[in-house]
Amino acid sequence: MDATKECSPLVRHSPLLTDRFASIRALSRELAAPLSDADATIQSMPDASPAKWHLAHTTWFFETFVLRDHVSGYRLFDENWPFLFNSYYEAEGPRHARPQRGMLSRPSLDEVLAYRAHVDAHVERVLDRPELAALIELGLNHEQQHQELLLTDIKHAFSLNPLAPAYGAFPDSGILPAGAMEWEEHRGGRCRIGHDGSSFAFDNEGPAHDVLIQPFALARRLVTCGEWAAFIADGGYRNPALWLSDGWAWVNAQGITAPLYWREDGMFTLAGMQQLERSAPVAHVSFYEADAFATWAGHRLPTEFEWEVAARNHDPLGGMQLDNAVGVHPRGSTGLYGDCWQWTRSAYLPYPRFRPAAGAVGEYNGKFMSAQCVLKGASCATPRGHSRSTYRNFFPPEKRWQCTGVRLAKDL
Amino acid sequence: MDATKECSPLVRHSPLLTDRFASIRALSRELAAPLSDADATIQSMPDASPAKWHLAHTTWFFETFVLRDHVSGYRLFDENWPFLFNSYYEAEGPRHARPQRGMLSRPSLDEVLAYRAHVDAHVERVLDRPELAALIELGLNHEQQHQELLLTDIKHAFSLNPLAPAYGAFPDSGILPAGAMEWEEHRGGRCRIGHDGSSFAFDNEGPAHDVLIQPFALARRLVTCGEWAAFIADGGYRNPALWLSDGWAWVNAQGITAPLYWREDGMFTLAGMQQLERSAPVAHVSFYEADAFATWAGHRLPTEFEWEVAARNHDPLGGMQLDNAVGVHPRGSTGLYGDCWQWTRSAYLPYPRFRPAAGAVGEYNGKFMSAQCVLKGASCATPRGHSRSTYRNFFPPEKRWQCTGVRLAKDL
Amino acid sequence: MDATKECSPLVRHSPLLTDRFASIRALSRELAAPLSDADATIQSMPDASPAKWHLAHTTWFFETFVLRDHVSGYRLFDENWPFLFNSYYEAEGPRHARPQRGMLSRPSLDEVLAYRAHVDAHVERVLDRPELAALIELGLNHEQQHQELLLTDIKHAFSLNPLAPAYGAFPDSGILPAGAMEWEEHRGGRCRIGHDGSSFAFDNEGPAHDVLIQPFALARRLVTCGEWAAFIADGGYRNPALWLSDGWAWVNAQGITAPLYWREDGMFTLAGMQQLERSAPVAHVSFYEADAFATWAGHRLPTEFEWEVAARNHDPLGGMQLDNAVGVHPRGSTGLYGDCWQWTRSAYLPYPRFRPAAGAVGEYNGKFMSAQCVLKGASCATPRGHSRSTYRNFFPPEKRWQCTGVRLAKDL
Amino acid sequence: MDATKECSPLVRHSPLLTDRFASIRALSRELAAPLSDADATIQSMPDASPAKWHLAHTTWFFETFVLRDHVSGYRLFDENWPFLFNSYYEAEGPRHARPQRGMLSRPSLDEVLAYRAHVDAHVERVLDRPELAALIELGLNHEQQHQELLLTDIKHAFSLNPLAPAYGAFPDSGILPAGAMEWEEHRGGRCRIGHDGSSFAFDNEGPAHDVLIQPFALARRLVTCGEWAAFIADGGYRNPALWLSDGWAWVNAQGITAPLYWREDGMFTLAGMQQLERSAPVAHVSFYEADAFATWAGHRLPTEFEWEVAARNHDPLGGMQLDNAVGVHPRGSTGLYGDCWQWTRSAYLPYPRFRPAAGAVGEYNGKFMSAQCVLKGASCATPRGHSRSTYRNFFPPEKRWQCTGVRLAKDL
């Protein structure tokens, strides 16, 4: 075990870690560049966090678990801030109530950026300490997750402003090839699932294990806005036979009639109001909507295992993903990645023999393993390189503010 | 397919169906015997239903799907009642709001019993029609489920009466053998799961299919009240490290500090207030509590597949289950069944290639396949003979008013 | 002061009190006669109470404040019942939560009637004790208030039953003379307000004092259903200019479009569904609706002082009021009393130098003196003889389940 | 009537209006000076508004009712902004939902200040038009109200920041003379109430009319923090006998145990955390608390009429009121004004023959005349000169974020 670790890429290539640290930390700053102090302060709902908070919380993660715990003599940038910027780590003590994050007009965005610079300077000095590499790598992957959240959270906040401000020239998605749905077929059988080996992965991706899968096919492209419009036109949101019971209750209680950002005059995007593009992938739908659509279409959602098996043939760096703060760009052919995270019918549960890590970082994934759904793939807001076939994203079934779409599956 | 059906026990032994119809319908009446019209009318929460409603709804099921749909010339007992006694069948049209069921002081309990007699008389005339056997069998299994709900619902209602009235001499549970926890070990491997063959099963128990299971052990008995008291004394309800995130939020929002019916001076039961018996199985705990307890104990909950595989060696007719209205009696050695339904860590999801039945009866199980947990076994309120190894009971993770307990599992 | 009390009618005419005690207690039983045990058990909302509870609570009042406090050797009928049947008397200790009153399927209606008989027998023995006359008279007036509540509460409960059961042949209101609105003019000036003298009155009706009133006119009849229909047809419920700010928020939050029991096919009454009668007084409207209607009509609501001054010329025993359990009958010419309580624009506040009585009975009225509106008159459900010109009924401005209507006023 | 208007001070002294316009509009800017864009954006609760919103809304008032309605050729600064900055004027059409005001990170504080400059420049050109004087005066008084709200709202927002930021060196209140409570006695009788004459007043202050008042006394000073601490120590918050029924429900539902900004280690103020000063007036208490305290003290709250009659002998410019953005300063002897608004036991209702103004500005006061309490006086955050004896401030009985305190009264 130790031997394996010693020759892991993370440890051998500390220059790589140095580069990754610099570029990932820089991307967060760039993502915040179009935002004013006020933009970075507001919180649109308890699920979302202010941009400033994301910038500070990711920094708190490094300050706490790397500098405070492992660098002797390090003094906190501000001893009152851990209370503010701890997210949910119970082991780290009490913390500011999540729904109150939008009250933090102080510290200012500039002060938070100074906090980032301070912590960066101290972390940079220990990037070559092999025993810290795994923690730092975890911190970087954690930061990439918050980069995506920063974008989806500010999109939600701006959507509530009647002025519909634009974050920037940020395309929501690519345009899919026109034409009928095509299917990629798979034999199934006994398949290996989960992460194995020395590269970075979150604890919830393991242990690797075998599962039995029956023959299935996966759609070669995502469901489009045009197809969704047909679902609506056919009364999809008014026909209880298509919906799970919880979904039907949700549709009626919330008065849902379309994907989250659809409006009479188009669609709200990070680039402001846009025309609805029929051949673009539909995004910002809940699991309930995804499931109802699949039922309407005569198909079903894939399991996370089916998706993972199929994904082995696809490039995780392909498709529309986040490259930098200014925008996103498609790369390579359209595969399973990019544009939208894809709802699966799998509940987010522990793999056999899963054990969370010890200590506070062990609170990272395991404690959310109830009542959530697994999503696979990557979205236009996912930093390219962050996702992989074994990656397990997860959200509650009614949430829509993430860039979530639909890839159909069927039995063979 | 037809051939298989023709030689199924249900069709061959129509006398058996006649007996079963008579005895199961009679048991419902007996369960209501200790109740006044007022007792049978009240509804303690939206999750629960009045006893009178259970008696009428199970009758509506036969009247609608057997008599109305298949018996020419049948006239409804009262044409206004289907609106009142449809539970959730969207295909059957609009219906009385669930939280308002407790407003139905009319019809009276006597009128509902007259309704039962009327429908029974008409169904008895068609019990020998083979093409109705499957529907009638479904109706009887449906009624058995409501018999259990009738008991758990009236228990909840009576628990809210400061006079703590007793339903009857109804023991909550048996007494477990003292002594340390013992384990039954299983090799796992490729195992057959789900119902196959000609005997009755709900649609959610199939299709049968294989799964891979790793070696595990299952506790030979349920967790006891004494063990739960130790969990409480050790601060189990105050230690976030033991809880799933949703569970911790639930514990704090609801101020949970003990199982549902525990009080300072004992435990509320169907027999009124009783002393807490340390060697009795703990009951009326949520999935969150079950999971936290398992973590505290250094073990885990079983998956539904592990439980089902282990259950093949146990008699589904054994243990403390419901035999008649007056009480329950243990039968045979303590196996996996009886006393309490047992929370598993499995989400309630469709088996591969699951398809709900066509028509209204297809709304029976499939539409609840989100955000619920599978429970296995049988409780002291489950009619003996109703459950089996493939049976999949399901409830949301925070519910406690069912007779739900804990059987631990561990990896080998 | 003592001398005055000694020659008060209450004390001099104890035979009268004996008769009143018998007839008022009997009326409560008669009001319950059409109800089953189940009817008498259900509670339709936290504001309402079960009929059984009214019967028991009024009895608890006599048992507690007369028998327990003043009759040596009296033993409680059941020592657990005071917890159940105390309404809100903090000085009497903890009590059953109001929204849980509908859970009391036990004690049964028969047991409550036995409780009434037991307490009646004991009170009858002390009806001739002069020092108890005032308390007993208070208890009788208290019981009359609950008689009205019993009727309005069961009406609300039955209204939630899709079968729309009828309580009995109970007319909601009389028919008003057709024709234009006529006005009774008053000079105003320095006027005496409040109760003075030796007859019974609630503490909130005093002390008597003078107020200044400007010249005004009061409508000679109540607003009718036909006039209300015109208000609706004119968009009354959709025009914010007509509404108080709180009222407009209430209309929109609750989706209010008509008086409480109006339905597409008529009006729900204690006699079941009835045709809407255009010349009948409109009832079951909130203060907000009454105020908006008055604004729409170009007039206003009266103050409680204006109404009281005008009422001196009217017979408090006249109009449609409650005579017995079977129904109500108009008596004499239509004056200011009967059919509906009438919203005033006066807030329910203490009169100058008001002091609540000492002890638990002092909690009767004073502690509700915030955020409620005064109503004057009497309704078809008010026991005839209970109301008078100084009577101050009070309810929150959004409540509608009482028999509340509108009498217009205007400045001269 | 016209003649009266022509010789009113407002019209005669347009230079005065010019000065007032300049200084009042400047004060708003100064009040915002200590705030960042982010500070000025956040909204701590639906009752409160962002500082930026106050700055823009008061400007919208002038732009809409003066420039748009009366200056030909005026073009809106931004045609999308009226939707954002209308508060509650239904006649002005739909508007941004109040609880969403905190989402307006755009426009920025700088843009709002530019809006102010633009509108000021245009209004300054018409300050000499006599027919606009009344509207402009209304706009200035309206702005003064929002100056007070800006301070109380930012105080509330900052109180939710765990860093407890200081707005500035802003004393909450003065120090009262030590020693026993002294009383100012009044004979009462027939007294003139309400505003009469040509100086500015809000419509709710009239018409002037006579009321009858009984002899009373008013405390010469406000209740102090030290007296409040004694109330707490005596169990004031736990004794239901002291509370109105609604107040007792509120105390228990909200877990109230002290005035709003009291904490274990002192008191949160606009100057940050401060020591509790026993001889300072208690502030930030609700009407319910004020009433309970008065009951505990054996006294009562004054009526608005008593307060107004007594106030004729006191200088409305005296006491601790707002002079400029940097702080407040006591001026003259302690009278009835300054430090805190004072709860009265009077409901906020229309005076006899009150008629709201026509048009949108008529929505200013009348539509709030239900379920609110009248407050008299002026607080440390009230611009000096804004209040007067006839001034009727009003808030719902449970609100505490205004600077509200207690002056006792008693009967003579």
Short mmCIF file of N, CA and C in Angstrom, two decimals, chain A residues 44-49 98 148-149 151-157 260-261 284-285 395-396 398-404:
data_model
loop_
_atom_site.label_atom_id
_atom_site.label_comp_id
_atom_site.label_asym_id
_atom_site.label_seq_id
_atom_site.Cartn_x
_atom_site.Cartn_y
_atom_site.Cartn_z
N SER A 44 -29.22 33.44 -3.06
CA SER A 44 -30.58 33.43 -3.60
C SER A 44 -31.49 32.43 -2.93
N MET A 45 -30.94 31.46 -2.24
CA MET A 45 -31.75 30.44 -1.55
C MET A 45 -30.81 29.66 -0.65
N PRO A 46 -31.37 28.93 0.32
CA PRO A 46 -30.48 28.19 1.23
C PRO A 46 -29.57 27.18 0.51
N ASP A 47 -30.03 26.63 -0.61
CA ASP A 47 -29.18 25.68 -1.35
C ASP A 47 -27.94 26.33 -1.93
N ALA A 48 -28.04 27.60 -2.23
CA ALA A 48 -26.94 28.28 -2.92
C ALA A 48 -26.08 29.05 -1.92
N SER A 49 -24.89 29.38 -2.34
CA SER A 49 -24.00 30.18 -1.51
C SER A 49 -23.50 31.37 -2.31
N ARG A 98 -26.23 28.10 7.38
CA ARG A 98 -26.18 28.15 5.93
C ARG A 98 -27.11 29.19 5.32
N GLU A 148 -17.90 25.01 -9.99
CA GLU A 148 -19.17 24.74 -10.69
C GLU A 148 -20.35 25.35 -9.90
N LEU A 149 -20.31 25.19 -8.58
CA LEU A 149 -21.38 25.74 -7.76
C LEU A 149 -21.42 27.26 -7.84
N LEU A 151 -20.76 29.09 -10.31
CA LEU A 151 -21.43 29.47 -11.56
C LEU A 151 -22.94 29.20 -11.50
N THR A 152 -23.31 28.03 -11.00
CA THR A 152 -24.75 27.72 -10.95
C THR A 152 -25.45 28.59 -9.90
N ASP A 153 -24.76 28.93 -8.83
CA ASP A 153 -25.38 29.77 -7.80
C ASP A 153 -25.55 31.21 -8.27
N ILE A 154 -24.57 31.73 -8.95
CA ILE A 154 -24.71 33.11 -9.42
C ILE A 154 -25.75 33.17 -10.53
N LYS A 155 -25.83 32.12 -11.32
CA LYS A 155 -26.88 32.07 -12.36
C LYS A 155 -28.25 32.14 -11.69
N HIS A 156 -28.42 31.38 -10.63
CA HIS A 156 -29.72 31.41 -9.94
C HIS A 156 -30.00 32.78 -9.35
N ALA A 157 -28.99 33.36 -8.73
CA ALA A 157 -29.17 34.68 -8.12
C ALA A 157 -29.53 35.71 -9.19
N LEU A 260 -36.36 24.91 -15.34
CA LEU A 260 -36.22 26.04 -14.41
C LEU A 260 -36.14 27.42 -15.07
N TYR A 261 -35.30 27.59 -16.06
CA TYR A 261 -35.04 28.94 -16.56
C TYR A 261 -35.81 29.28 -17.83
N HIS A 284 -31.35 22.00 -16.54
CA HIS A 284 -32.08 22.51 -15.37
C HIS A 284 -33.43 21.83 -15.21
N VAL A 285 -33.43 20.51 -15.36
CA VAL A 285 -34.63 19.73 -15.03
C VAL A 285 -34.30 18.88 -13.80
N PHE A 395 -27.43 14.81 -6.16
CA PHE A 395 -28.31 15.90 -5.74
C PHE A 395 -29.68 15.32 -5.40
N PRO A 396 -30.43 16.02 -4.56
CA PRO A 396 -31.80 15.58 -4.27
C PRO A 396 -32.66 15.62 -5.54
N GLU A 398 -35.46 16.79 -6.47
CA GLU A 398 -36.27 17.93 -6.90
C GLU A 398 -35.42 19.14 -7.29
N LYS A 399 -34.10 19.04 -7.15
CA LYS A 399 -33.27 20.22 -7.39
C LYS A 399 -33.06 20.45 -8.88
N ARG A 400 -33.04 21.71 -9.26
CA ARG A 400 -32.93 22.02 -10.68
C ARG A 400 -31.88 23.08 -11.00
N TRP A 401 -31.28 23.67 -9.95
CA TRP A 401 -30.42 24.81 -10.29
C TRP A 401 -29.04 24.38 -10.79
N GLN A 402 -28.71 23.09 -10.68
CA GLN A 402 -27.50 22.60 -11.34
C GLN A 402 -27.81 22.38 -12.82
N CYS A 403 -26.76 22.28 -13.60
CA CYS A 403 -26.94 22.09 -15.04
C CYS A 403 -27.19 20.60 -15.29
N THR A 404 -28.45 20.18 -15.11
CA THR A 404 -28.81 18.77 -15.13
C THR A 404 -29.74 18.46 -16.29
#
